[in-house]
Amino acid sequence: FGNVLESSGSVVPLFREQIRYGGPVTVTHRDVIRYFMTIQEAAELVIEAGSMAKGGDTFVLDMGNPVKIQDLAKRMINLSGLTVRDDDHPDGDIEIVYTGLRPAEKLYEELLIGDDVSGTDHPCIMRAVEGFIPYSELQTLMQQLSSALDNQDCDRVREILINTVSGYNPSNGIDDLAWKAKSGVARLPVADNVADITSHRG
């Protein structure tokens, strides 16, 4: 699933608030892209997919074209009757600040690990063909994971996830986010979710 416009933590109200207070508008990276759909569209597709379920199904929704957060930020600034302030336009109204990717954050959103999908009766709903772990194996893995967590063995937790979760390939090292937040290292709120308010299909 992608990002839902106007949902909790959605980028559009965040950008709107930042623009209203004169900026800056915060974006993690110039090349970050995300998928988007409206609340109504997401709800309708989820209900529709639920009616197709036979038990244990994984569905993937067609989210339309991905949108670059930087372009959305510029578009929202311009739609507010303001201009972007940058090196080429030092007299602009609102600056866009690039804060850097957070731990484990990706430039490109992956809606599905792998390409094994099949169509359904709905053109915007696909059924993913996913492997599964037998319950007996899953029980053992969960016990191992629980033990590693109890012992605060982060390396073991990471090893279990890498060996168990298909396609899981962490791009960052182990990071203590709780310590960072407690010590004031955490940054300003930034945009996670993107809404393509113009290019998504009707």
Coordinates of C-alpha atoms in Angstrom, one line a residue:
F1 CA 0.0 0.0 0.0
G2 CA 1.2 3.5 -0.7
N3 CA 0.3 6.8 1.0
V4 CA -3.2 8.2 1.6
L5 CA -3.9 11.9 1.2
E6 CA -5.1 13.7 4.3
S7 CA -4.4 10.6 6.5
S8 CA -2.5 10.9 9.7
G9 CA 1.1 12.0 8.9
S10 CA 0.2 12.8 5.3
V11 CA 2.6 15.2 3.6
V12 CA 0.0 17.5 2.2
P13 CA -1.3 18.9 5.5
L14 CA 2.3 19.0 6.7
F15 CA 3.4 21.1 3.7
R16 CA 0.3 23.2 4.0
E17 CA 1.2 24.0 7.7
Q18 CA 4.8 24.7 6.9
I19 CA 3.8 27.1 4.0
R20 CA 1.3 28.9 6.2
Y21 CA 4.0 29.6 8.8
G22 CA 6.4 30.9 6.1
G23 CA 8.5 27.8 5.7
P24 CA 10.8 26.1 5.4
V25 CA 9.2 23.2 3.7
T26 CA 11.2 20.1 4.8
V27 CA 11.9 17.2 2.4
T28 CA 14.3 14.3 3.2
H29 CA 15.9 14.1 -0.3
R30 CA 15.6 15.7 -3.7
D31 CA 14.9 12.3 -5.4
V32 CA 12.5 10.7 -2.9
I33 CA 9.3 9.5 -4.7
R34 CA 6.1 8.0 -3.2
Y35 CA 2.7 6.6 -4.4
F36 CA -0.6 8.2 -3.5
M37 CA -4.3 7.7 -3.5
T38 CA -7.3 9.5 -1.8
I39 CA -9.0 8.2 1.3
Q40 CA -12.1 7.3 -0.6
E41 CA -10.3 5.5 -3.4
A42 CA -8.2 3.5 -0.8
A43 CA -11.2 2.6 1.2
E44 CA -13.2 1.4 -1.8
L45 CA -10.3 -0.7 -3.2
V46 CA -9.7 -2.3 0.3
I47 CA -13.4 -3.2 0.6
E48 CA -13.4 -4.6 -3.0
A49 CA -10.3 -6.6 -2.3
G50 CA -11.8 -8.0 0.9
S51 CA -14.7 -9.3 -1.1
M52 CA -12.3 -11.3 -3.3
A53 CA -10.3 -12.8 -0.5
K54 CA -10.3 -16.6 -0.2
G55 CA -8.1 -16.8 2.9
G56 CA -4.4 -15.8 3.3
D57 CA -4.5 -13.6 0.2
T58 CA -2.2 -10.7 -0.3
F59 CA -3.5 -7.9 -2.6
V60 CA -1.6 -5.1 -4.2
L61 CA -3.4 -1.9 -5.3
D62 CA -2.6 0.1 -8.4
M63 CA -1.4 3.4 -7.0
G64 CA -0.9 5.2 -10.3
N65 CA 2.3 7.0 -11.1
P66 CA 4.8 7.8 -8.3
V67 CA 5.4 11.4 -7.4
K68 CA 8.6 13.2 -6.5
I69 CA 8.2 14.9 -3.1
Q70 CA 10.3 17.9 -4.2
D71 CA 8.0 18.5 -7.2
L72 CA 5.0 18.3 -4.9
A73 CA 6.5 20.8 -2.5
K74 CA 7.2 23.3 -5.3
R75 CA 3.7 22.8 -6.7
M76 CA 2.0 23.4 -3.4
I77 CA 4.1 26.6 -2.7
N78 CA 3.2 27.9 -6.2
L79 CA -0.5 27.0 -5.7
S80 CA -0.4 29.0 -2.5
G81 CA 0.5 32.1 -4.5
L82 CA 4.1 32.1 -3.4
T83 CA 7.5 31.3 -4.9
V84 CA 10.3 29.0 -4.0
R85 CA 13.4 30.6 -2.6
D86 CA 16.6 29.0 -3.8
D87 CA 20.0 29.9 -5.3
D88 CA 18.4 30.9 -8.6
H89 CA 15.6 32.8 -6.9
P90 CA 17.0 34.4 -3.7
D91 CA 14.1 36.7 -3.4
G92 CA 11.5 33.8 -3.3
D93 CA 9.1 33.3 -0.4
I94 CA 9.5 29.8 0.8
E95 CA 12.7 27.7 1.1
I96 CA 12.8 24.0 0.7
V97 CA 15.2 22.4 3.2
Y98 CA 16.6 18.9 2.5
T99 CA 17.1 17.1 5.8
G100 CA 18.6 13.8 4.6
L101 CA 17.2 10.3 4.5
R102 CA 16.4 8.8 7.9
P103 CA 17.6 5.3 8.9
A104 CA 16.1 2.6 6.7
E105 CA 14.2 5.2 4.6
K106 CA 14.3 4.5 0.8
L107 CA 14.3 6.8 -2.1
Y108 CA 11.8 4.6 -4.0
E109 CA 8.8 2.9 -2.5
E110 CA 8.3 -0.8 -3.2
L111 CA 4.7 -1.8 -3.1
L112 CA 5.6 -5.5 -3.6
I113 CA 8.7 -7.6 -3.1
G114 CA 9.1 -9.6 -6.3
D115 CA 7.1 -9.6 -9.6
D116 CA 4.8 -12.6 -9.1
V117 CA 1.3 -11.1 -9.3
S118 CA -1.9 -12.1 -11.0
G119 CA -4.8 -10.0 -12.1
T120 CA -8.3 -10.0 -10.6
D121 CA -11.7 -8.9 -11.8
H122 CA -10.8 -5.4 -10.7
P123 CA -8.3 -3.6 -13.0
C124 CA -6.7 -1.8 -10.0
I125 CA -6.4 -4.8 -7.7
M126 CA -3.7 -7.5 -8.2
R127 CA -3.2 -10.7 -6.2
A128 CA 0.4 -11.3 -5.1
V129 CA 1.7 -14.8 -5.1
E130 CA 3.7 -14.9 -1.8
G131 CA 5.6 -17.8 -0.2
F132 CA 4.6 -18.7 3.3
I133 CA 6.3 -20.2 6.3
P134 CA 4.8 -23.4 7.9
Y135 CA 3.4 -22.7 11.3
S136 CA 5.9 -25.1 13.0
E137 CA 8.8 -23.2 11.5
L138 CA 7.2 -19.9 12.3
Q139 CA 6.8 -20.9 15.9
T140 CA 10.5 -21.7 16.1
L141 CA 11.5 -18.4 14.4
M142 CA 9.3 -16.4 16.7
Q143 CA 10.9 -18.0 19.8
Q144 CA 14.3 -17.2 18.4
L145 CA 13.3 -13.7 17.7
S146 CA 11.7 -13.3 21.2
S147 CA 14.9 -14.6 22.8
A148 CA 17.1 -12.2 20.8
L149 CA 14.9 -9.3 21.8
D150 CA 14.9 -10.3 25.5
N151 CA 18.7 -10.3 25.3
Q152 CA 18.8 -7.1 23.4
D153 CA 20.9 -8.9 20.7
C154 CA 20.3 -6.5 17.8
D155 CA 22.7 -8.4 15.5
R156 CA 20.8 -11.6 16.0
V157 CA 17.5 -9.9 15.4
R158 CA 18.8 -8.5 12.2
E159 CA 20.2 -11.9 11.1
I160 CA 16.9 -13.6 11.7
L161 CA 15.0 -11.0 9.7
I162 CA 17.4 -11.1 6.8
N163 CA 17.3 -14.9 6.7
T164 CA 13.5 -15.1 7.1
V165 CA 11.9 -12.2 5.3
S166 CA 12.1 -12.5 1.5
G167 CA 13.6 -9.4 -0.1
Y168 CA 14.6 -7.8 3.2
N169 CA 17.9 -6.2 2.6
P170 CA 18.6 -3.4 5.1
S171 CA 20.6 -0.5 3.7
N172 CA 21.6 1.0 7.0
G173 CA 23.4 -0.2 10.1
I174 CA 21.8 -0.7 13.5
D175 CA 20.7 2.7 14.9
D176 CA 19.4 3.5 18.4
L177 CA 16.5 5.9 17.5
A178 CA 15.2 6.0 21.1
W179 CA 18.5 7.3 22.3
K180 CA 18.6 9.9 19.5
A181 CA 15.1 11.1 20.3
K182 CA 15.9 11.3 24.0
S183 CA 19.2 13.2 23.5
G184 CA 17.6 15.7 21.1
V185 CA 19.3 14.4 18.0
A186 CA 16.0 13.9 16.2
R187 CA 15.3 16.3 13.4
L188 CA 12.4 18.4 12.5
P189 CA 9.3 16.6 11.2
V190 CA 9.7 15.8 7.5
A191 CA 7.6 14.5 4.7
D192 CA 7.0 10.8 4.6
N193 CA 3.9 10.5 2.5
V194 CA 3.3 12.0 -0.9
A195 CA 0.1 12.9 -2.6
D196 CA 0.0 13.2 -6.4
I197 CA -2.9 15.7 -6.6
T198 CA -2.8 16.0 -10.3
S199 CA -1.4 13.0 -12.1
H200 CA -3.4 10.2 -10.5
R201 CA -6.1 8.6 -12.5
G202 CA -9.8 9.6 -12.0

